[in-house]
Coordinates of C-alpha atoms and ligand atoms in Angstrom, one line a residue:
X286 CA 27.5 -69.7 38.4
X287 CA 29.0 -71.6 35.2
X288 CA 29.4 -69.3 32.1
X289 CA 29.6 -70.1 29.3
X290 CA 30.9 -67.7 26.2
X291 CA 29.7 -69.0 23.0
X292 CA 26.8 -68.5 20.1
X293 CA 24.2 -71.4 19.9
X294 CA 24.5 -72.3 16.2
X295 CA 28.2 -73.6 16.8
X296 CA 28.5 -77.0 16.5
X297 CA 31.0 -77.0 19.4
X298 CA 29.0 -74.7 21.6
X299 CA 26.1 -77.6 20.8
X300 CA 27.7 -79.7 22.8
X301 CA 28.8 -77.6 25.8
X302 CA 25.1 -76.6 26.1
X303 CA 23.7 -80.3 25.2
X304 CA 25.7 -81.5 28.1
X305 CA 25.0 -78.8 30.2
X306 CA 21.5 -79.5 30.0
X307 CA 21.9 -83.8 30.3
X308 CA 23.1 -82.3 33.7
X309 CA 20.4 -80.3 34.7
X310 CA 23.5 -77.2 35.7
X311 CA 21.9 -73.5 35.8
X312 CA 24.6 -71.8 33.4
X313 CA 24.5 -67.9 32.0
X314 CA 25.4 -67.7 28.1
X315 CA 27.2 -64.9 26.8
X316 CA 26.6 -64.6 23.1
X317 CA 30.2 -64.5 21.4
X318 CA 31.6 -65.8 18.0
X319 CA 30.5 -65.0 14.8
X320 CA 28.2 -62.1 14.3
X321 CA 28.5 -61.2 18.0
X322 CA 32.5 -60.2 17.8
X323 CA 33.9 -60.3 21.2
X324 CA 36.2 -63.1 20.5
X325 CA 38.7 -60.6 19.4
X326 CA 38.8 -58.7 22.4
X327 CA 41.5 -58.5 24.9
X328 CA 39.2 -59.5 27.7
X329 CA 38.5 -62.1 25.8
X330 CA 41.6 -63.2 24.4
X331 CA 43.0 -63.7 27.9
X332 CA 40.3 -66.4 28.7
X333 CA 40.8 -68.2 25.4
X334 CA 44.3 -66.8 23.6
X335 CA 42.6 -69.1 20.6
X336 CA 39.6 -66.4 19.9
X337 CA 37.6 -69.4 19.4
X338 CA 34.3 -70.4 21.6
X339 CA 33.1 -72.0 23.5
X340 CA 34.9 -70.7 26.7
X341 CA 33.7 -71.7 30.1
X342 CA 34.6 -70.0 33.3
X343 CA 33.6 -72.1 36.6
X344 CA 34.3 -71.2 40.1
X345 CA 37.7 -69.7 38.8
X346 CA 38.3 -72.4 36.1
X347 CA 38.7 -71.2 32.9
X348 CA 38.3 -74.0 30.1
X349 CA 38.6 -74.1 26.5
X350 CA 38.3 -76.8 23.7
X351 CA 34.5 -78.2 23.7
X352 CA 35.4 -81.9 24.2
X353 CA 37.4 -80.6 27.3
X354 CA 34.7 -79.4 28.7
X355 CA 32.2 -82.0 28.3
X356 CA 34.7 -84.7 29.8
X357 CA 35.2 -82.0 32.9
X358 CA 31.6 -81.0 33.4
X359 CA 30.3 -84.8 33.1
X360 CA 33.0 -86.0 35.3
X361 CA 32.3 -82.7 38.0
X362 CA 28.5 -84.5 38.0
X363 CA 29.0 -88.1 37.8
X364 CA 25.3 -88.6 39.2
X365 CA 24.1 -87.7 36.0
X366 CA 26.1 -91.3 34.5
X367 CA 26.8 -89.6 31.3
X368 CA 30.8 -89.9 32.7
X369 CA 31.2 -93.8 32.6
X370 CA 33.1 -94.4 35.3
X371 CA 33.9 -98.2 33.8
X372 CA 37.7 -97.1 32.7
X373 CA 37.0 -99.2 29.3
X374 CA 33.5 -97.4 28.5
X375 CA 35.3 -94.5 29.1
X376 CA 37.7 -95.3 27.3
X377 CA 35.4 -95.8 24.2
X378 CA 32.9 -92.8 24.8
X379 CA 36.4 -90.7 24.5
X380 CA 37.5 -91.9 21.4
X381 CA 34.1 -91.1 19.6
X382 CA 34.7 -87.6 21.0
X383 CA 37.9 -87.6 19.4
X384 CA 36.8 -89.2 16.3
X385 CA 34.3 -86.4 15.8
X386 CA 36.7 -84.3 16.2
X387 CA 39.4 -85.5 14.3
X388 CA 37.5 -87.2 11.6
X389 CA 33.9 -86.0 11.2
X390 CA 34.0 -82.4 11.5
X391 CA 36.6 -82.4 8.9
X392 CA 34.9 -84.2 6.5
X393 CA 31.9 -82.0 6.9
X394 CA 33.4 -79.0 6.8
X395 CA 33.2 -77.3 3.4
X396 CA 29.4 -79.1 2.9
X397 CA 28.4 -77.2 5.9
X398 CA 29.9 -73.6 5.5
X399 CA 29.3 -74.4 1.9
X400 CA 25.9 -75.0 1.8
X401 CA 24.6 -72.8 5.1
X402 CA 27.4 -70.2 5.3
X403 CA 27.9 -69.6 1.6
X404 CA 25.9 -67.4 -0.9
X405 CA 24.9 -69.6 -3.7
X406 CA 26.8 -67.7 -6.5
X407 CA 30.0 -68.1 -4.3
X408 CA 29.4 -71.9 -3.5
X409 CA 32.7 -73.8 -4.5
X410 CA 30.0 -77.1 -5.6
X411 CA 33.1 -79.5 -6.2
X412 CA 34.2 -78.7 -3.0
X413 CA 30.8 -79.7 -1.4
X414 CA 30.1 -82.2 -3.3
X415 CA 33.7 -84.2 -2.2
X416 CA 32.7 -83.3 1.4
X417 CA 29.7 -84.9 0.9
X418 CA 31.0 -88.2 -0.5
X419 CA 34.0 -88.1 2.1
X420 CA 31.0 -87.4 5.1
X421 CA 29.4 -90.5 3.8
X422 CA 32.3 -92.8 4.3
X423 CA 33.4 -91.7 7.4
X424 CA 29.6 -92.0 8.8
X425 CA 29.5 -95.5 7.0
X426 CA 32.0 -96.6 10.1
X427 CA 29.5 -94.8 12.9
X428 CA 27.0 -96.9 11.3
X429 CA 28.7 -100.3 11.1
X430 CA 29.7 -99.3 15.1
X431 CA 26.1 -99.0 15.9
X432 CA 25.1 -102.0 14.0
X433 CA 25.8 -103.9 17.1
X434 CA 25.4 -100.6 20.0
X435 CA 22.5 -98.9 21.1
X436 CA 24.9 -96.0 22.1
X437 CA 28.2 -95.0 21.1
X438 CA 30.4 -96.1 24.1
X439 CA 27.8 -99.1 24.7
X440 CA 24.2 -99.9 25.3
X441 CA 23.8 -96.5 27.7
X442 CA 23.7 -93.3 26.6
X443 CA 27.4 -91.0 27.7
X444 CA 29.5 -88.3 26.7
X445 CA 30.9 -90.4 24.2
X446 CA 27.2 -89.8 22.0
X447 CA 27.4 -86.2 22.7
X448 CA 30.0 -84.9 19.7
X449 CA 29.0 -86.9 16.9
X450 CA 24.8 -86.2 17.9
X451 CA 25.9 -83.1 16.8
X452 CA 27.4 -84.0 13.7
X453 CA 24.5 -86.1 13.1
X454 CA 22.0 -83.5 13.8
X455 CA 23.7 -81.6 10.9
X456 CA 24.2 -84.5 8.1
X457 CA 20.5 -85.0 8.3
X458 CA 19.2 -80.8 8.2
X459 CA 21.8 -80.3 5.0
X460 CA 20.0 -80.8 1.7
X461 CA 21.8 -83.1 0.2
X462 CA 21.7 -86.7 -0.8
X463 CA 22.4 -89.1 2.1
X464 CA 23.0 -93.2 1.6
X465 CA 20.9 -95.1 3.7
X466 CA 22.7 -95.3 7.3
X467 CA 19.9 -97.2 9.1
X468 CA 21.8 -97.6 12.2
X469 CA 22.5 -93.8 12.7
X470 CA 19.0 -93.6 12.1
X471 CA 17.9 -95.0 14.3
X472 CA 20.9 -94.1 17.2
X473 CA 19.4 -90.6 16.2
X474 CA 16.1 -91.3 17.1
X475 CA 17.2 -92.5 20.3
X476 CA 19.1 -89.4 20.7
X477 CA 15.6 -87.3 19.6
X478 CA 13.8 -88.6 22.4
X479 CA 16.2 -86.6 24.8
X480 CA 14.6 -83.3 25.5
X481 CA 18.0 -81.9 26.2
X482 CA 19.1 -82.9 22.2
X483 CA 16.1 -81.2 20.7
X484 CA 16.9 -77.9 23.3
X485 CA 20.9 -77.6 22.1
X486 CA 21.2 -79.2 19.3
X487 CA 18.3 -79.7 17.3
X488 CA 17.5 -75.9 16.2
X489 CA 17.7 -74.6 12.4
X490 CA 20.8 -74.8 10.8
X491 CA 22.3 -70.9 10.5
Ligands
GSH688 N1 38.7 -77.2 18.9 C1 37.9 -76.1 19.3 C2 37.3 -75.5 18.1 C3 36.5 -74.3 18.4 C4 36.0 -73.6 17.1 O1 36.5 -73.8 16.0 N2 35.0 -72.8 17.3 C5 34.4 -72.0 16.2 C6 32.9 -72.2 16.2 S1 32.4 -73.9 15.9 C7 34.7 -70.6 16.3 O2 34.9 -70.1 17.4 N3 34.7 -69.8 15.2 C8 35.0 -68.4 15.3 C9 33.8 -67.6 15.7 O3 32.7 -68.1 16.0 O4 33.9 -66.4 15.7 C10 36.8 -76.6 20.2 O5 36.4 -77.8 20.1 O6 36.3 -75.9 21.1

């Protein structure tokens, strides 16, 4: 059976787990990362020499970097049509996951470990506060995108809306100010109706 190493309030475990359950795949979670240690261990280390999670091990694969496993797992299960198998839709639903990646997570980095990881007498404020503004602008693009898309890589829901529903999920649970992004509004809506979101993704923010 698919493992899968990983706690549930990482952002890149999310997505593992979202996808796993778009699928419909039986899967066994091993709590790891964070307050759970093991990520450190040697056993560990020789799955995933990063000591990061999430870490999957299926039927003697062993697989590491969470946008690597989504394309693998929705491409292994093509039924499920989350893996467009258009090469241009494709094409596009990767290079949201990369955007998140590259560009979203980034921006939101400091608000989020600032604001949920962070004692208040320890929060850096300007620090949060720029990660904030710089979330904003980058989601100002996402929204202009879905302007004109009901999805990310098109007017079907894929892998490509997996990364960033995460990142979304968390932009609207901080308490912070947020400009009116009516599009990712409502794209998130969309994305609420999936019983698999509200499972993996949409829990507390810890
Ligand atoms: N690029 C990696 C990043 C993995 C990563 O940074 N994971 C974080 C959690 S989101 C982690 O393992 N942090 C250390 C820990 O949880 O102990 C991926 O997408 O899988």
């Amino acid at each position: 059976m698919l493992v899968i190493w990983g706690r549930i309030n990482s952002i890149n475990v999310q997505k593992v787990l979202w996808c796993c359950e778009e699928l419909a795949l039986e899967y066994r979670r091993v709590d790891a990362g964070g307050a759970f240690g093991i990520v450190n261990t040697p056993e560990y280390r020789k799955l995933n020499p990063n000591g990061l999670v999430p870490t999957i091990e299926d039927d003697g694969l062993v697989l590491w970097e969470s946008n690597a496993i989504v394309r693998y797992l929705a491409a292994k299960y093509p039924a499920a049509g989350i893996w467009p198998t258009d090469l241009r839709t494709r094409a596009l639903a990767d290079q949201w996951l990369d955007w998140s990646h590259t560009t979203h997570l980034p921006a939101m980095r400091n608000m989020f470990l600032g604001l949920v990881r962070t004692a208040p007498d320890k929060r850096d404020m300007a620090a949060i506060e720029q990660s904030r503004v710089d979330t904003a602008t980058v989601l100002e693009i996402l929204d202009a995108h879905l302007a004109t898309h009901d999805y990310l890589a098109g007017n079907a829901f894929t892998m490509g809306d997996i990364a960033m529903g995460c990142g979304v999920w968390r932009w609207l649970s901080l308490p912070i100010e947020r400009p009116a992004l009516p599009n990712v509004q409502r794209w998130f809506e969309r994305l609420a109706l999936r019983p698999p979101y509200r499972k993996a993704v949409m829990l507390p923010l810890t």
